[in-house]
mmCIF file of C-alpha atoms and ligand atoms in Angstrom:
data_model
loop_
_atom_site.group_PDB
_atom_site.id
_atom_site.type_symbol
_atom_site.label_atom_id
_atom_site.label_comp_id
_atom_site.label_asym_id
_atom_site.label_seq_id
_atom_site.Cartn_x
_atom_site.Cartn_y
_atom_site.Cartn_z
ATOM 1 C CA UNK A 119 135.500 75.901 113.155
ATOM 2 C CA UNK A 120 134.208 75.988 116.747
ATOM 3 C CA UNK A 121 134.763 73.362 119.424
ATOM 4 C CA UNK A 122 133.084 72.622 122.762
ATOM 5 C CA UNK A 123 135.250 70.654 125.185
ATOM 6 C CA UNK A 124 134.912 69.258 128.678
ATOM 7 C CA UNK A 125 131.239 68.284 128.289
ATOM 8 C CA UNK A 126 130.259 66.002 131.194
ATOM 9 C CA UNK A 127 127.246 64.579 129.341
ATOM 10 C CA UNK A 128 126.441 65.106 125.673
ATOM 11 C CA UNK A 129 122.835 64.058 125.002
ATOM 12 C CA UNK A 130 122.629 63.583 121.228
ATOM 13 C CA UNK A 131 118.888 62.679 121.275
ATOM 14 C CA UNK A 132 118.833 60.412 118.213
ATOM 15 C CA UNK A 133 115.692 60.348 116.108
ATOM 16 C CA UNK A 134 114.608 56.788 116.873
ATOM 17 C CA UNK A 135 111.546 55.135 118.387
ATOM 18 C CA UNK A 136 112.964 54.587 121.860
ATOM 19 C CA UNK A 137 111.763 57.601 123.821
ATOM 20 C CA UNK A 138 114.230 56.967 126.678
ATOM 21 C CA UNK A 139 117.321 56.730 124.436
ATOM 22 C CA UNK A 140 119.013 60.132 124.579
ATOM 23 C CA UNK A 141 122.268 58.806 123.121
ATOM 24 C CA UNK A 142 124.620 59.956 125.884
ATOM 25 C CA UNK A 143 128.344 60.439 125.447
ATOM 26 C CA UNK A 144 130.250 61.203 128.655
ATOM 27 C CA UNK A 145 133.393 63.419 128.731
ATOM 28 C CA UNK A 146 132.657 64.604 125.233
ATOM 29 C CA UNK A 147 133.628 67.249 122.719
ATOM 30 C CA UNK A 148 131.690 68.668 119.784
ATOM 31 C CA UNK A 149 132.753 70.524 116.651
ATOM 32 C CA UNK A 150 130.749 72.685 114.250
ATOM 33 C CA UNK A 151 131.488 74.756 111.181
ATOM 34 C CA UNK A 152 129.334 76.984 108.937
ATOM 35 C CA UNK A 153 126.245 76.330 111.040
ATOM 36 C CA UNK A 154 126.494 72.528 110.853
ATOM 37 C CA UNK A 155 127.777 69.921 113.271
ATOM 38 C CA UNK A 156 131.010 68.379 111.996
ATOM 39 C CA UNK A 157 132.111 65.935 114.665
ATOM 40 C CA UNK A 158 131.166 64.733 118.148
ATOM 41 C CA UNK A 159 132.475 62.025 120.436
ATOM 42 C CA UNK A 160 134.693 61.344 123.430
ATOM 43 C CA UNK A 161 137.077 64.221 123.972
ATOM 44 C CA UNK A 162 140.049 61.824 124.037
ATOM 45 C CA UNK A 163 139.137 60.955 120.438
ATOM 46 C CA UNK A 164 138.966 64.590 119.205
ATOM 47 C CA UNK A 165 140.766 64.475 115.836
ATOM 48 C CA UNK A 166 144.044 66.402 115.699
ATOM 49 C CA UNK A 167 142.738 68.676 112.916
ATOM 50 C CA UNK A 168 140.216 70.223 115.361
ATOM 51 C CA UNK A 169 142.556 70.575 118.302
ATOM 52 C CA UNK A 170 143.926 73.948 117.235
ATOM 53 C CA UNK A 171 140.493 75.493 116.641
ATOM 54 C CA UNK A 172 138.915 77.929 119.071
ATOM 55 C CA UNK A 173 137.505 75.870 121.942
ATOM 56 C CA UNK A 174 134.991 76.780 124.635
ATOM 57 C CA UNK A 175 135.581 74.773 127.817
ATOM 58 C CA UNK A 176 132.166 73.708 129.164
ATOM 59 C CA UNK A 177 133.659 72.929 132.597
ATOM 60 C CA UNK A 178 131.745 69.710 133.047
ATOM 61 C CA UNK A 179 128.263 70.704 131.917
ATOM 62 C CA UNK A 180 125.360 69.064 130.098
ATOM 63 C CA UNK A 181 125.059 69.758 126.360
ATOM 64 C CA UNK A 182 121.793 69.096 124.516
ATOM 65 C CA UNK A 183 120.226 69.901 121.145
ATOM 66 C CA UNK A 184 118.587 73.343 121.132
ATOM 67 C CA UNK A 185 115.109 72.837 122.619
ATOM 68 C CA UNK A 186 112.057 72.827 120.351
ATOM 69 C CA UNK A 187 108.732 74.238 121.526
ATOM 70 C CA UNK A 188 106.433 72.477 119.060
ATOM 71 C CA UNK A 189 103.129 74.048 120.202
ATOM 72 C CA UNK A 190 102.644 77.755 120.927
ATOM 73 C CA UNK A 191 100.099 80.474 120.243
ATOM 74 C CA UNK A 192 102.911 83.043 120.162
ATOM 75 C CA UNK A 193 101.188 86.062 118.616
ATOM 76 C CA UNK A 194 98.305 87.621 120.550
ATOM 77 C CA UNK A 195 97.043 90.962 121.828
ATOM 78 C CA UNK A 196 96.544 91.595 125.555
ATOM 79 C CA UNK A 197 96.664 89.169 128.451
ATOM 80 C CA UNK A 198 93.910 87.618 130.630
ATOM 81 C CA UNK A 199 95.109 87.909 134.217
ATOM 82 C CA UNK A 200 91.534 88.688 135.273
ATOM 83 C CA UNK A 201 90.439 85.196 134.120
ATOM 84 C CA UNK A 202 93.280 83.598 136.060
ATOM 85 C CA UNK A 203 91.882 85.200 139.212
ATOM 86 C CA UNK A 204 88.329 84.049 138.298
ATOM 87 C CA UNK A 205 89.495 80.461 137.810
ATOM 88 C CA UNK A 206 91.318 80.477 141.147
ATOM 89 C CA UNK A 207 88.025 81.644 142.673
ATOM 90 C CA UNK A 208 86.279 78.600 141.210
ATOM 91 C CA UNK A 209 84.977 79.514 137.718
ATOM 92 C CA UNK A 210 85.784 77.039 134.961
ATOM 93 C CA UNK A 211 87.540 77.817 131.664
ATOM 94 C CA UNK A 212 84.317 76.938 129.784
ATOM 95 C CA UNK A 213 82.138 79.119 132.046
ATOM 96 C CA UNK A 214 84.436 82.084 131.464
ATOM 97 C CA UNK A 215 84.387 81.427 127.699
ATOM 98 C CA UNK A 216 80.561 81.139 127.675
ATOM 99 C CA UNK A 217 80.363 84.563 129.353
ATOM 100 C CA UNK A 218 82.331 86.153 126.477
ATOM 101 C CA UNK A 219 85.832 85.807 127.941
ATOM 102 C CA UNK A 220 88.362 83.188 126.934
ATOM 103 C CA UNK A 221 89.628 82.940 123.372
ATOM 104 C CA UNK A 222 86.984 85.433 122.141
ATOM 105 C CA UNK A 223 88.396 88.190 124.335
ATOM 106 C CA UNK A 224 91.901 87.611 122.954
ATOM 107 C CA UNK A 225 90.455 87.701 119.423
ATOM 108 C CA UNK A 226 89.113 91.174 120.148
ATOM 109 C CA UNK A 227 92.432 92.307 121.656
ATOM 110 C CA UNK A 228 94.428 90.851 118.744
ATOM 111 C CA UNK A 229 92.222 92.527 116.140
ATOM 112 C CA UNK A 230 92.723 95.822 118.017
ATOM 113 C CA UNK A 231 96.528 95.499 118.126
ATOM 114 C CA UNK A 232 98.708 96.690 115.260
ATOM 115 C CA UNK A 233 101.097 94.467 113.316
ATOM 116 C CA UNK A 234 104.067 96.352 114.823
ATOM 117 C CA UNK A 235 102.856 95.985 118.399
ATOM 118 C CA UNK A 236 102.072 92.291 117.946
ATOM 119 C CA UNK A 237 105.520 91.740 116.476
ATOM 120 C CA UNK A 238 107.242 93.599 119.280
ATOM 121 C CA UNK A 239 105.399 91.620 121.943
ATOM 122 C CA UNK A 240 106.186 88.276 120.285
ATOM 123 C CA UNK A 241 109.840 89.316 119.943
ATOM 124 C CA UNK A 242 110.040 89.808 123.698
ATOM 125 C CA UNK A 243 108.568 86.362 124.306
ATOM 126 C CA UNK A 244 111.007 84.771 121.849
ATOM 127 C CA UNK A 245 113.977 86.527 123.497
ATOM 128 C CA UNK A 246 113.012 84.929 126.816
ATOM 129 C CA UNK A 247 112.617 81.515 125.185
ATOM 130 C CA UNK A 248 115.990 81.730 123.436
ATOM 131 C CA UNK A 249 117.721 82.458 126.744
ATOM 132 C CA UNK A 250 116.205 79.223 128.103
ATOM 133 C CA UNK A 251 117.813 77.230 125.269
ATOM 134 C CA UNK A 252 114.844 77.130 122.866
ATOM 135 C CA UNK A 253 116.000 77.446 119.247
ATOM 136 C CA UNK A 254 112.916 76.367 117.231
ATOM 137 C CA UNK A 255 109.291 77.372 117.892
ATOM 138 C CA UNK A 256 106.039 76.333 116.249
ATOM 139 C CA UNK A 257 103.562 79.216 116.297
ATOM 140 C CA UNK A 258 99.853 79.261 115.529
ATOM 141 C CA UNK A 259 97.478 81.913 114.295
ATOM 142 C CA UNK A 260 93.929 81.661 115.640
ATOM 143 C CA UNK A 261 93.309 84.974 117.392
ATOM 144 C CA UNK A 262 92.357 86.885 114.246
ATOM 145 C CA UNK A 263 89.456 84.746 113.004
ATOM 146 C CA UNK A 264 88.772 86.928 109.995
ATOM 147 C CA UNK A 265 90.634 87.199 106.727
ATOM 148 C CA UNK A 266 92.783 90.242 107.495
ATOM 149 C CA UNK A 267 93.611 89.408 111.081
ATOM 150 C CA UNK A 268 94.528 85.754 110.489
ATOM 151 C CA UNK A 269 96.846 86.928 107.702
ATOM 152 C CA UNK A 270 98.190 89.664 110.012
ATOM 153 C CA UNK A 271 99.245 87.083 112.602
ATOM 154 C CA UNK A 272 100.908 84.886 109.997
ATOM 155 C CA UNK A 273 102.691 87.916 108.533
ATOM 156 C CA UNK A 274 104.018 88.689 112.006
ATOM 157 C CA UNK A 275 105.583 85.210 112.018
ATOM 158 C CA UNK A 276 107.039 85.680 108.536
ATOM 159 C CA UNK A 277 108.607 88.993 109.598
ATOM 160 C CA UNK A 278 109.943 87.537 112.850
ATOM 161 C CA UNK A 279 111.573 84.717 110.898
ATOM 162 C CA UNK A 280 113.735 87.360 109.200
ATOM 163 C CA UNK A 281 114.437 89.468 112.264
ATOM 164 C CA UNK A 282 115.444 87.177 115.105
ATOM 165 C CA UNK A 283 117.442 83.946 115.439
ATOM 166 C CA UNK A 284 114.835 81.360 116.487
ATOM 167 C CA UNK A 285 113.481 79.247 113.600
ATOM 168 C CA UNK A 286 109.705 79.590 113.429
ATOM 169 C CA UNK A 287 107.298 77.019 111.991
ATOM 170 C CA UNK A 288 103.888 78.560 111.322
ATOM 171 C CA UNK A 289 100.537 76.808 111.717
ATOM 172 C CA UNK A 290 97.178 78.169 110.560
ATOM 173 C CA UNK A 291 94.572 77.849 113.341
ATOM 174 C CA UNK A 292 91.736 79.832 111.792
ATOM 175 C CA UNK A 293 89.543 77.052 113.211
ATOM 176 C CA UNK A 294 90.212 77.976 116.853
ATOM 177 C CA UNK A 295 86.663 79.007 117.792
ATOM 178 C CA UNK A 296 83.775 80.300 115.691
ATOM 179 C CA UNK A 297 84.052 84.116 115.799
ATOM 180 C CA UNK A 298 81.083 85.886 117.465
ATOM 181 C CA UNK A 299 79.832 87.459 114.210
ATOM 182 C CA UNK A 300 79.370 83.958 112.702
ATOM 183 C CA UNK A 301 77.734 82.409 115.784
ATOM 184 C CA UNK A 302 74.464 81.739 113.952
ATOM 185 C CA UNK A 303 76.028 80.926 110.583
ATOM 186 C CA UNK A 304 78.870 78.590 111.429
ATOM 187 C CA UNK A 305 79.006 77.025 108.001
ATOM 188 C CA UNK A 306 79.708 80.411 106.419
ATOM 189 C CA UNK A 307 82.822 80.802 108.551
ATOM 190 C CA UNK A 308 83.930 77.267 107.673
ATOM 191 C CA UNK A 309 83.436 78.246 104.038
ATOM 192 C CA UNK A 310 85.614 81.368 104.541
ATOM 193 C CA UNK A 311 88.360 79.168 105.983
ATOM 194 C CA UNK A 312 88.191 76.625 103.188
ATOM 195 C CA UNK A 313 87.397 78.858 100.246
ATOM 196 C CA UNK A 314 89.498 81.921 101.004
ATOM 197 C CA UNK A 315 91.987 81.672 103.846
ATOM 198 C CA UNK A 316 93.502 78.245 103.180
ATOM 199 C CA UNK A 317 94.204 78.937 99.467
ATOM 200 C CA UNK A 318 95.657 82.395 100.195
ATOM 201 C CA UNK A 319 97.918 81.062 102.954
ATOM 202 C CA UNK A 320 99.059 78.192 100.772
ATOM 203 C CA UNK A 321 99.779 80.408 97.825
ATOM 204 C CA UNK A 322 101.798 82.863 99.947
ATOM 205 C CA UNK A 323 103.413 80.021 101.960
ATOM 206 C CA UNK A 324 102.465 81.703 105.217
ATOM 207 C CA UNK A 325 101.932 78.420 107.084
ATOM 208 C CA UNK A 326 103.041 74.831 106.732
ATOM 209 C CA UNK A 327 100.450 73.193 108.996
ATOM 210 C CA UNK A 328 96.723 73.534 109.594
ATOM 211 C CA UNK A 329 95.336 72.953 113.089
ATOM 212 C CA UNK A 330 91.752 72.757 114.360
ATOM 213 C CA UNK A 331 90.434 72.955 117.928
ATOM 214 C CA UNK A 332 87.735 70.283 118.205
ATOM 215 C CA UNK A 333 85.933 70.604 121.539
ATOM 216 C CA UNK A 334 82.844 71.874 123.298
ATOM 217 C CA UNK A 335 82.662 75.604 122.583
ATOM 218 C CA UNK A 336 84.902 75.223 119.529
ATOM 219 C CA UNK A 337 84.504 72.974 116.435
ATOM 220 C CA UNK A 338 82.497 69.786 116.006
ATOM 221 C CA UNK A 339 84.150 66.628 114.767
ATOM 222 C CA UNK A 340 82.413 66.985 111.389
ATOM 223 C CA UNK A 341 83.447 70.618 110.929
ATOM 224 C CA UNK A 342 86.997 69.652 111.877
ATOM 225 C CA UNK A 343 87.037 66.830 109.360
ATOM 226 C CA UNK A 344 85.798 69.137 106.599
ATOM 227 C CA UNK A 345 88.409 71.836 107.294
ATOM 228 C CA UNK A 346 91.304 69.444 107.764
ATOM 229 C CA UNK A 347 90.474 67.425 104.665
ATOM 230 C CA UNK A 348 90.410 70.627 102.623
ATOM 231 C CA UNK A 349 93.764 71.625 104.137
ATOM 232 C CA UNK A 350 95.268 68.218 103.349
ATOM 233 C CA UNK A 351 94.125 68.503 99.741
ATOM 234 C CA UNK A 352 96.024 71.791 99.484
ATOM 235 C CA UNK A 353 99.138 70.127 100.908
ATOM 236 C CA UNK A 354 99.118 71.360 104.518
ATOM 237 C CA UNK A 355 100.356 69.021 107.244
ATOM 238 C CA UNK A 356 97.658 68.462 109.860
ATOM 239 C CA UNK A 357 97.485 68.999 113.610
ATOM 240 C CA UNK A 358 94.486 68.752 115.951
ATOM 241 C CA UNK A 359 93.780 70.168 119.420
ATOM 242 C CA UNK A 360 92.051 66.978 120.553
ATOM 243 C CA UNK A 361 90.259 65.650 123.658
ATOM 244 C CA UNK A 362 91.261 68.605 125.836
ATOM 245 C CA UNK A 363 88.161 69.623 127.801
ATOM 246 C CA UNK A 364 85.632 67.100 126.459
ATOM 247 C CA UNK A 365 85.903 63.803 124.586
ATOM 248 C CA UNK A 366 84.898 64.244 120.926
ATOM 249 C CA UNK A 367 86.649 61.534 118.904
ATOM 250 C CA UNK A 368 89.203 64.044 117.582
ATOM 251 C CA UNK A 369 92.226 61.887 118.448
ATOM 252 C CA UNK A 370 90.864 59.061 116.303
ATOM 253 C CA UNK A 371 90.251 61.612 113.542
ATOM 254 C CA UNK A 372 93.895 62.719 113.807
ATOM 255 C CA UNK A 373 94.964 59.118 113.259
ATOM 256 C CA UNK A 374 92.463 58.597 110.440
ATOM 257 C CA UNK A 375 93.641 61.721 108.579
ATOM 258 C CA UNK A 376 97.322 60.891 109.168
ATOM 259 C CA UNK A 377 97.885 64.066 111.200
ATOM 260 C CA UNK A 378 101.513 64.708 112.077
ATOM 261 C CA UNK A 379 100.498 65.443 115.679
ATOM 262 C CA UNK A 380 97.573 65.426 118.072
ATOM 263 C CA UNK A 381 97.756 67.944 120.896
ATOM 264 C CA UNK A 382 96.484 67.952 124.502
ATOM 265 C CA UNK A 383 94.856 64.450 124.683
ATOM 266 C CA UNK A 384 93.977 64.769 128.368
ATOM 267 C CA UNK A 385 90.930 62.546 127.806
ATOM 268 C CA UNK A 386 91.895 59.845 125.302
ATOM 269 C CA UNK A 387 90.901 56.165 125.428
ATOM 270 C CA UNK A 388 93.174 53.151 125.044
ATOM 271 C CA UNK A 389 91.720 52.574 121.548
ATOM 272 C CA UNK A 390 92.776 56.108 120.614
ATOM 273 C CA UNK A 391 96.295 55.324 121.794
ATOM 274 C CA UNK A 392 96.398 52.328 119.454
ATOM 275 C CA UNK A 393 95.116 54.397 116.538
ATOM 276 C CA UNK A 394 97.739 57.104 117.104
ATOM 277 C CA UNK A 395 100.495 54.499 117.378
ATOM 278 C CA UNK A 396 99.427 52.870 114.123
ATOM 279 C CA UNK A 397 99.233 56.200 112.296
ATOM 280 C CA UNK A 398 102.640 57.344 113.594
ATOM 281 C CA UNK A 399 101.040 60.515 114.956
ATOM 282 C CA UNK A 400 103.038 62.333 117.648
ATOM 283 C CA UNK A 401 101.169 63.088 120.892
ATOM 284 C CA UNK A 402 102.001 66.623 122.007
ATOM 285 C CA UNK A 403 101.587 66.953 125.762
ATOM 286 C CA UNK A 404 101.007 70.398 127.244
ATOM 287 C CA UNK A 405 101.539 70.083 130.993
ATOM 288 C CA UNK A 406 101.438 73.827 131.678
ATOM 289 C CA UNK A 407 97.845 73.933 130.374
ATOM 290 C CA UNK A 408 96.945 71.124 132.781
ATOM 291 C CA UNK A 409 98.609 73.050 135.595
ATOM 292 C CA UNK A 410 96.955 76.400 134.871
ATOM 293 C CA UNK A 411 93.504 74.836 134.338
ATOM 294 C CA UNK A 412 93.997 72.515 137.322
ATOM 295 C CA UNK A 413 93.048 69.738 134.929
ATOM 296 C CA UNK A 414 94.194 66.126 134.528
ATOM 297 C CA UNK A 415 97.636 65.549 133.058
ATOM 298 C CA UNK A 416 98.024 63.385 129.961
ATOM 299 C CA UNK A 417 98.653 59.667 130.525
ATOM 300 C CA UNK A 418 102.078 59.730 128.886
ATOM 301 C CA UNK A 419 103.164 56.394 130.335
ATOM 302 C CA UNK A 420 100.515 54.376 128.540
ATOM 303 C CA UNK A 421 100.966 56.394 125.338
ATOM 304 C CA UNK A 422 104.689 55.603 125.308
ATOM 305 C CA UNK A 423 103.985 51.980 126.141
ATOM 306 C CA UNK A 424 101.455 51.856 123.287
ATOM 307 C CA UNK A 425 104.213 53.069 120.943
ATOM 308 C CA UNK A 426 103.166 56.716 120.606
ATOM 309 C CA UNK A 427 106.028 59.248 120.777
ATOM 310 C CA UNK A 428 105.171 61.964 123.328
ATOM 311 C CA UNK A 429 106.428 65.510 122.775
ATOM 312 C CA UNK A 430 106.402 68.153 125.509
ATOM 313 C CA UNK A 431 105.565 71.770 124.657
ATOM 314 C CA UNK A 432 104.392 74.911 126.462
ATOM 315 C CA UNK A 433 101.114 75.811 124.658
ATOM 316 C CA UNK A 434 102.139 79.432 125.355
ATOM 317 C CA UNK A 435 98.915 81.498 125.065
ATOM 318 C CA UNK A 436 97.186 84.188 127.132
ATOM 319 C CA UNK A 437 94.516 81.838 128.521
ATOM 320 C CA UNK A 438 95.269 78.225 129.367
ATOM 321 C CA UNK A 439 99.065 78.571 129.497
ATOM 322 C CA UNK A 440 100.465 82.084 129.900
ATOM 323 C CA UNK A 441 104.069 80.883 130.085
ATOM 324 C CA UNK A 442 106.683 80.005 127.477
ATOM 325 C CA UNK A 443 108.959 78.310 130.014
ATOM 326 C CA UNK A 444 109.695 74.984 128.319
ATOM 327 C CA UNK A 445 112.008 73.666 131.087
ATOM 328 C CA UNK A 446 109.134 74.201 133.567
ATOM 329 C CA UNK A 447 106.823 72.210 131.265
ATOM 330 C CA UNK A 448 109.517 69.521 131.131
ATOM 331 C CA UNK A 449 109.740 69.362 134.925
ATOM 332 C CA UNK A 450 105.956 69.024 135.107
ATOM 333 C CA UNK A 451 106.058 66.213 132.548
ATOM 334 C CA UNK A 452 108.478 64.367 134.853
ATOM 335 C CA UNK A 453 106.432 64.933 137.973
ATOM 336 C CA UNK A 454 102.860 64.570 136.705
ATOM 337 C CA UNK A 455 103.107 62.665 133.428
ATOM 338 C CA UNK A 456 105.369 59.957 134.836
ATOM 339 C CA UNK A 457 107.999 60.543 132.157
ATOM 340 C CA UNK A 458 111.671 60.057 132.998
ATOM 341 C CA UNK A 459 113.981 63.072 132.586
ATOM 342 C CA UNK A 460 115.475 61.341 129.525
ATOM 343 C CA UNK A 461 112.032 60.751 127.962
ATOM 344 C CA UNK A 462 111.140 64.372 128.578
ATOM 345 C CA UNK A 463 114.343 65.599 126.945
ATOM 346 C CA UNK A 464 113.554 63.564 123.830
ATOM 347 C CA UNK A 465 110.029 65.007 123.965
ATOM 348 C CA UNK A 466 111.399 68.543 123.755
ATOM 349 C CA UNK A 467 114.059 67.791 121.118
ATOM 350 C CA UNK A 468 113.923 65.021 118.499
ATOM 351 C CA UNK A 469 110.281 64.042 119.081
ATOM 352 C CA UNK A 470 109.242 67.704 119.069
ATOM 353 C CA UNK A 471 111.150 67.998 115.769
ATOM 354 C CA UNK A 472 109.090 65.109 114.392
ATOM 355 C CA UNK A 473 105.882 66.921 115.400
ATOM 356 C CA UNK A 474 106.861 69.757 113.045
ATOM 357 C CA UNK A 475 108.579 67.683 110.336
ATOM 358 C CA UNK A 476 112.046 69.023 111.142
ATOM 359 C CA UNK A 477 113.721 65.829 112.392
ATOM 360 C CA UNK A 478 116.192 65.688 109.511
ATOM 361 C CA UNK A 479 117.790 69.005 110.495
ATOM 362 C CA UNK A 480 117.168 69.794 114.189
ATOM 363 C CA UNK A 481 116.334 68.055 117.468
ATOM 364 C CA UNK A 482 119.343 65.709 117.402
ATOM 365 C CA UNK A 483 123.069 66.385 117.613
ATOM 366 C CA UNK A 484 124.443 64.483 114.620
ATOM 367 C CA UNK A 485 127.084 65.356 112.015
ATOM 368 C CA UNK A 486 125.360 67.317 109.264
ATOM 369 C CA UNK A 487 122.550 68.579 111.486
ATOM 370 C CA UNK A 488 122.088 72.262 112.198
ATOM 371 C CA UNK A 489 124.373 73.461 115.017
ATOM 372 C CA UNK A 490 121.523 74.363 117.405
ATOM 373 C CA UNK A 491 122.950 73.664 120.846
ATOM 374 C CA UNK A 492 122.122 74.469 124.483
ATOM 375 C CA UNK A 493 124.595 74.224 127.367
ATOM 376 C CA UNK A 494 122.987 73.517 130.716
ATOM 377 C CA UNK A 495 124.548 74.129 134.117
ATOM 378 C CA UNK A 496 124.060 70.574 135.358
ATOM 379 C CA UNK A 497 126.229 67.472 135.205
ATOM 380 C CA UNK A 498 123.535 65.375 133.529
ATOM 381 C CA UNK A 499 119.873 65.322 132.494
ATOM 382 C CA UNK A 500 118.664 63.945 135.842
ATOM 383 C CA UNK A 501 120.349 66.753 137.721
ATOM 384 C CA UNK A 502 118.938 69.403 135.387
ATOM 385 C CA UNK A 503 115.329 68.285 135.829
ATOM 386 C CA UNK A 504 115.704 67.740 139.565
ATOM 387 C CA UNK A 505 117.434 71.029 140.495
ATOM 388 C CA UNK A 506 114.915 73.449 138.987
ATOM 389 C CA UNK A 507 116.041 77.036 138.571
ATOM 390 C CA UNK A 508 114.707 80.117 136.810
ATOM 391 C CA UNK A 509 117.210 79.485 134.031
ATOM 392 C CA UNK A 510 119.901 76.797 134.106
ATOM 393 C CA UNK A 511 120.853 77.406 130.489
ATOM 394 C CA UNK A 512 124.294 79.050 130.272
ATOM 395 C CA UNK A 513 124.985 78.834 126.569
ATOM 396 C CA UNK A 514 122.920 78.944 123.385
ATOM 397 C CA UNK A 515 124.248 78.415 119.865
ATOM 398 C CA UNK A 516 121.820 78.851 116.975
ATOM 399 C CA UNK A 517 122.839 77.864 113.476
ATOM 400 C CA UNK A 518 126.439 77.825 114.661
ATOM 401 C CA UNK A 519 126.317 81.342 116.132
ATOM 402 C CA UNK A 520 126.604 82.033 119.866
ATOM 403 C CA UNK A 521 123.466 83.801 121.108
ATOM 404 C CA UNK A 522 124.196 83.592 124.845
ATOM 405 C CA UNK A 523 127.376 82.673 126.673
ATOM 406 C CA UNK A 524 127.388 82.747 130.469
ATOM 407 C CA UNK A 525 130.020 80.023 130.793
HETATM 408 O O1 LIG B 858 95.623 75.110 123.413
HETATM 409 N N1 LIG B 858 92.381 74.875 123.619
HETATM 410 C C1 LIG B 858 92.429 75.724 122.799
HETATM 411 N N2 LIG B 858 93.343 76.673 122.621
HETATM 412 C C2 LIG B 858 94.335 77.031 123.569
HETATM 413 C C3 LIG B 858 93.834 77.994 124.585
HETATM 414 C C4 LIG B 858 93.704 79.318 124.020
HETATM 415 C C5 LIG B 858 93.248 80.396 124.956
HETATM 416 O O2 LIG B 858 92.717 80.115 126.060
HETATM 417 O O3 LIG B 858 93.397 81.553 124.552
HETATM 418 C C6 LIG B 858 94.981 75.803 124.167
HETATM 419 O O4 LIG B 858 94.878 75.500 125.370
HETATM 420 FE FE1 LIG B 859 97.114 75.119 122.097
#
């Protein structure tokens, strides 16, 4: 039995439809045992049976559910610092991609990197994320774009699941771009995805979700529909990179296909918002991609008002978002997406959990839920978001086990 005492604000982040309701308990205590939360409430009400257990005094800090990064491209070879410099100098992301850079250059680097080296690099990124309080990470393939290399990326995730504490949720993104060797025979690549990769991945349970990037320079709406329908028939949950650089109708497709989430959405219409609300699809906002591409930020206010839950994630990848700093993405969501600190916290906990179908076990602090907990050196959520620091997280508990303790 483990106990946290002297918590100034305990944000339980209940899984409900009110994005601003973080379920705060002031002057709280929390108890867990065997990896599960047993009790939480006002410290004055701590039952006598827990009072003799080992207790960590939080000295008046904020305690939240372990953060969930529900959209990353975690496994990739190389980096693209040269493109960052080109974009600063005025080139656009699409211009760089059309000249052979962009995703295609990371595909080449990922194919040229061994399983071991990819795994080691991703481990380093996960270590940094864990220290920030992130305890669950969704991770996409999509830089292999052939049979062996897509499987290689997903196998890296399967191995990492065994070797480090963060829970990983894998997504197949074989439909990221059309690989160069299929440029003039797109339908053959789509056939490889549908006929070979999806069944293999399903059979080996290497991914739970299937994603597709529908945009200029990537997939058409019709190709996306074909791939995602095939994935749904095999039992994959669906996600779509939608309306990022150009408007394609992909957000409406996400709603039509009952996708669990639609990502990016920088360019959606008010009709799309209604469709997503009706379908119960989570909007995953990726503010760091907007920042790095100097693009528009998502209109989170009207999405929330339309009844669409808005998650906040990093989009960690070597191109549009070379950072896995979720608290920085959260700060940006406050400043540029007009979300309150409380709404943002829900977006990176219980709503993020919903975007990866994990809301019954993580994302909220409730008795019976997994003891995934972050302790933040701030008196409350407003103070945490406002006083930005490299890392304000001073304690991380994953599955009931302390991973970091700087208290
Ligand atoms: O989510 N938009 C498509 N995919 C990624 C970018 C990947 C890359 O640039 O390597 C994204 O932003
Ligand atoms: Fe992405």
